[in-house]
Coordinates of N, CA and C in Angstrom, one line a residue:
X1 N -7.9 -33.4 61.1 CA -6.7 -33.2 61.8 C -6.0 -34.6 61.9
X2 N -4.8 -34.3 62.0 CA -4.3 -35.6 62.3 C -4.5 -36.6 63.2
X3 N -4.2 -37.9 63.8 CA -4.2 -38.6 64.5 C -2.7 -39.2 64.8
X4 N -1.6 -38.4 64.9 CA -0.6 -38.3 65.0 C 0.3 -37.5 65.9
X5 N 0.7 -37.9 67.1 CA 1.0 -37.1 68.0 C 2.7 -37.7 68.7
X6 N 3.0 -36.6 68.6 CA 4.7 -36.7 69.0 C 5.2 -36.3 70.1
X7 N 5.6 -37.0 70.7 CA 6.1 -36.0 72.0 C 8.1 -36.0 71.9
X8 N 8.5 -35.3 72.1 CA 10.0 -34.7 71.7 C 11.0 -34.6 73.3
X9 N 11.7 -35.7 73.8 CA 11.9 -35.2 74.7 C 13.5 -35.2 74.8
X10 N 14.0 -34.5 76.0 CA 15.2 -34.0 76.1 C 16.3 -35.3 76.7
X11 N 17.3 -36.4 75.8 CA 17.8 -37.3 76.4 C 19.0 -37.1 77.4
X12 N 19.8 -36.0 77.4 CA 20.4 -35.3 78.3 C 20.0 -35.1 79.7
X13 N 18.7 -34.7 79.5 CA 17.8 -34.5 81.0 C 17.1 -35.8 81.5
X14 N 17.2 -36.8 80.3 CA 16.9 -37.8 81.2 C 14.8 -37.8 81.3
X15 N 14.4 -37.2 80.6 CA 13.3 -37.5 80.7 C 12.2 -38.3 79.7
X16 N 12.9 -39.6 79.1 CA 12.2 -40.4 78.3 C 11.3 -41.2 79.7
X17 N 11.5 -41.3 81.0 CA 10.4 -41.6 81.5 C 9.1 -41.2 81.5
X18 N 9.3 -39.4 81.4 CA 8.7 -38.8 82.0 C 7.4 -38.7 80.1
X19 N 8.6 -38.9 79.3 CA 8.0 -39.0 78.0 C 6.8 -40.3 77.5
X20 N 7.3 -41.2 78.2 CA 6.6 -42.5 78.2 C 5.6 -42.3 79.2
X21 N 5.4 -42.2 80.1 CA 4.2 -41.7 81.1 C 3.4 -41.1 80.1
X22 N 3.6 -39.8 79.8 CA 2.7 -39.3 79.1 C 1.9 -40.0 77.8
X23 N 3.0 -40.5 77.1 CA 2.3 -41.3 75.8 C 1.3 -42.7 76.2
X24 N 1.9 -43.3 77.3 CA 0.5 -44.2 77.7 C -0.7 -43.5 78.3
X25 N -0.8 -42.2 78.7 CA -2.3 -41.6 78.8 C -2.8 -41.6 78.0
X26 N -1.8 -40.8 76.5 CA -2.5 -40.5 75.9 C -3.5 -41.9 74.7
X27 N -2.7 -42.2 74.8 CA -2.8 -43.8 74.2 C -3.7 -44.4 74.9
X28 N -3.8 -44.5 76.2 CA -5.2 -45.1 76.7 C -6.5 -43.6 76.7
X29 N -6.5 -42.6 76.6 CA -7.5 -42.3 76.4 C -8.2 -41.9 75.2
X30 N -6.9 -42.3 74.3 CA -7.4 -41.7 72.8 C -6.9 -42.8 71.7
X31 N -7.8 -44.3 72.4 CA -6.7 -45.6 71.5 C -8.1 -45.7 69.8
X32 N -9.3 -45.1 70.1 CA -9.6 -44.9 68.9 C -8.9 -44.0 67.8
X33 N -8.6 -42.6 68.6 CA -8.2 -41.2 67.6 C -7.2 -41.4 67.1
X34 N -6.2 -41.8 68.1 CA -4.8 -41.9 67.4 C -4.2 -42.6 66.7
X35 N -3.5 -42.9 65.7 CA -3.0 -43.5 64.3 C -1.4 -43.8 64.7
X36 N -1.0 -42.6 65.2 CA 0.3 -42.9 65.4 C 0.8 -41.9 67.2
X37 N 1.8 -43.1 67.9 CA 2.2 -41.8 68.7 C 3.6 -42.3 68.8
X38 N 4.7 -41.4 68.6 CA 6.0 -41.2 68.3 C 6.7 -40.6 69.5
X39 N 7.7 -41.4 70.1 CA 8.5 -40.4 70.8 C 9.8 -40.2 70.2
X40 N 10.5 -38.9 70.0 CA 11.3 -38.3 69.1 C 12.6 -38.5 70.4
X41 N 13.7 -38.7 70.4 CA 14.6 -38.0 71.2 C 15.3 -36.4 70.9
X42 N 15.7 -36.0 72.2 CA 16.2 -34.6 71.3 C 17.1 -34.3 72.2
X43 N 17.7 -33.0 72.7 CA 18.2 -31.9 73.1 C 18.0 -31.0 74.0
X44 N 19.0 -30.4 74.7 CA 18.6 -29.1 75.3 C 17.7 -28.9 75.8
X45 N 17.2 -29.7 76.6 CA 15.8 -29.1 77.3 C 14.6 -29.3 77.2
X46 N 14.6 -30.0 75.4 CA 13.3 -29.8 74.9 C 12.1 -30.9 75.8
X47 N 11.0 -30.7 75.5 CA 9.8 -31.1 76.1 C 8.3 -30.5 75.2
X48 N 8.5 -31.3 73.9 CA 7.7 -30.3 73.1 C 6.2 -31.7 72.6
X49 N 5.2 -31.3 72.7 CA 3.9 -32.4 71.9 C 3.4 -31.6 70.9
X50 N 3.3 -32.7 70.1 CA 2.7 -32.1 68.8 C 1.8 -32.9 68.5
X51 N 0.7 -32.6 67.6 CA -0.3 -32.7 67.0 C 0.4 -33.0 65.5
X52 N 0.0 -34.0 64.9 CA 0.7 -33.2 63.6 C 1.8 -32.3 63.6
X53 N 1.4 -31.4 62.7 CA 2.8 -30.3 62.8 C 2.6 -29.4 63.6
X54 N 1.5 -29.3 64.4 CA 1.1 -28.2 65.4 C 2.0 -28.1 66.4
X55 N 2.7 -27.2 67.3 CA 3.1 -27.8 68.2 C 1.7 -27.6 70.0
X56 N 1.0 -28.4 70.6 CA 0.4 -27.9 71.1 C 0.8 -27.6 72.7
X57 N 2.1 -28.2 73.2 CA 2.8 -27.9 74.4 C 4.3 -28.1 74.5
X58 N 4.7 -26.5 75.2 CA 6.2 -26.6 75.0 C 6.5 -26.2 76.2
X59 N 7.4 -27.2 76.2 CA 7.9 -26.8 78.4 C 8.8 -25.4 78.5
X60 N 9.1 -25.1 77.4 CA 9.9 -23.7 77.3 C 8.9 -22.5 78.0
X61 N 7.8 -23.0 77.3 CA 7.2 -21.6 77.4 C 5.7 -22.0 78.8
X62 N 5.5 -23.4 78.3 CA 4.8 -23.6 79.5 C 4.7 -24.6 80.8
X63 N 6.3 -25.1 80.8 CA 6.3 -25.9 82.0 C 5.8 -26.9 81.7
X64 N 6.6 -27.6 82.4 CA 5.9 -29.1 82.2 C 4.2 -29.4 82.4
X65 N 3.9 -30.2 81.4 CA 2.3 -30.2 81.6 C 2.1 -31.3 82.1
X66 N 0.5 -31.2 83.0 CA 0.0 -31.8 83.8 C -1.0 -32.8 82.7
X67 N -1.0 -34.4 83.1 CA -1.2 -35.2 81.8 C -3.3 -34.2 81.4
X68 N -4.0 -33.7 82.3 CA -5.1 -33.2 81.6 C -5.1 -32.4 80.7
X69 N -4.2 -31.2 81.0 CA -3.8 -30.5 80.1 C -3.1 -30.7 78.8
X70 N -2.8 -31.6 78.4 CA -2.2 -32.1 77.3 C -3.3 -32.8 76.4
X71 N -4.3 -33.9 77.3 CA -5.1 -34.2 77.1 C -6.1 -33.9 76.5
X72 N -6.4 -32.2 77.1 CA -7.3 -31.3 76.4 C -7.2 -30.7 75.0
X73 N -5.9 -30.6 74.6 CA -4.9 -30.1 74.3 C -5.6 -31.1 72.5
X74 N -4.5 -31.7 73.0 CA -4.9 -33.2 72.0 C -6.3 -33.7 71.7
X75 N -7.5 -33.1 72.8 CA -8.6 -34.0 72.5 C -9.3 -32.3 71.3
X76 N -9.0 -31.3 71.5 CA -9.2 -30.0 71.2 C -9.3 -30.9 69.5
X77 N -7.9 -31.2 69.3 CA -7.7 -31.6 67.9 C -7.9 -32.6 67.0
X78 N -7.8 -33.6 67.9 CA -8.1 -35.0 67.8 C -9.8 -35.6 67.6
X79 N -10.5 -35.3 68.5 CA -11.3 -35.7 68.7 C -12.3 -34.9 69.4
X80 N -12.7 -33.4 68.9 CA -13.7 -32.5 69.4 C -15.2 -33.1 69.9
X81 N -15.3 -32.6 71.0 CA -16.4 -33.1 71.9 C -16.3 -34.1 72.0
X82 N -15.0 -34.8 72.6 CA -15.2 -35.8 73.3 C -14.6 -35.6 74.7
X83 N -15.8 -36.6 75.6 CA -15.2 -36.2 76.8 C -13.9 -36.5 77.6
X84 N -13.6 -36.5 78.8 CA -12.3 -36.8 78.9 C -12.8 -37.4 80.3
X85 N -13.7 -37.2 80.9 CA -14.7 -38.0 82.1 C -14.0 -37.2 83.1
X86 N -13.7 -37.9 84.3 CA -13.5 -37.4 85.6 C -12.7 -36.7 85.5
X87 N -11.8 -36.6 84.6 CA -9.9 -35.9 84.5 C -10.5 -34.4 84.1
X88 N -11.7 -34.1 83.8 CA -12.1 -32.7 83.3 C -12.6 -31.8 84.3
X89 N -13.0 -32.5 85.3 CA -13.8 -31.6 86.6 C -12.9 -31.1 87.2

């Protein structure tokens, strides 16, 4: 799977903070797995992470995500059986 993860966020709404938060989690807990991480600007609302071409969270359909859940999300793909330590209990 890739080691390539995108996060797409909405510049209208103003949430490239909220986009950069996220990408330094993921970046500190996955600075082996990941190859590339991209923040896209966009549109309308959007708030989408992808995996590669996967998309694995979209605020449309599930709200904003909580940084473990994204985490899981990404580690599902990224990096199977690896732990995520205290953020998993």
């Amino acid at each position: 799977m890739s080691g390539r993860v995108e996060i797409e966020y909405c510049t209208q709404c103003r949430w490239l903070p909220r986009a950069a938060w996220l990408a330094q989690e993921l970046l500190t807990t996955f600075e082996a797995e990941l190859t590339e991480l991209a923040l896209k600007p966009g549109k309308g609302g959007v708030f989408v992470v992808r995996v590669g071409d996967e998309v694995v969270w979209d605020r449309r359909e599930q709200g904003f995500p909580e940084p473990t859940a994204v985490k899981k999300a990404v580690r599902d793909r990224v990096a199977p059986g690896k732990t995520l330590g205290h953020s998993e209990r």
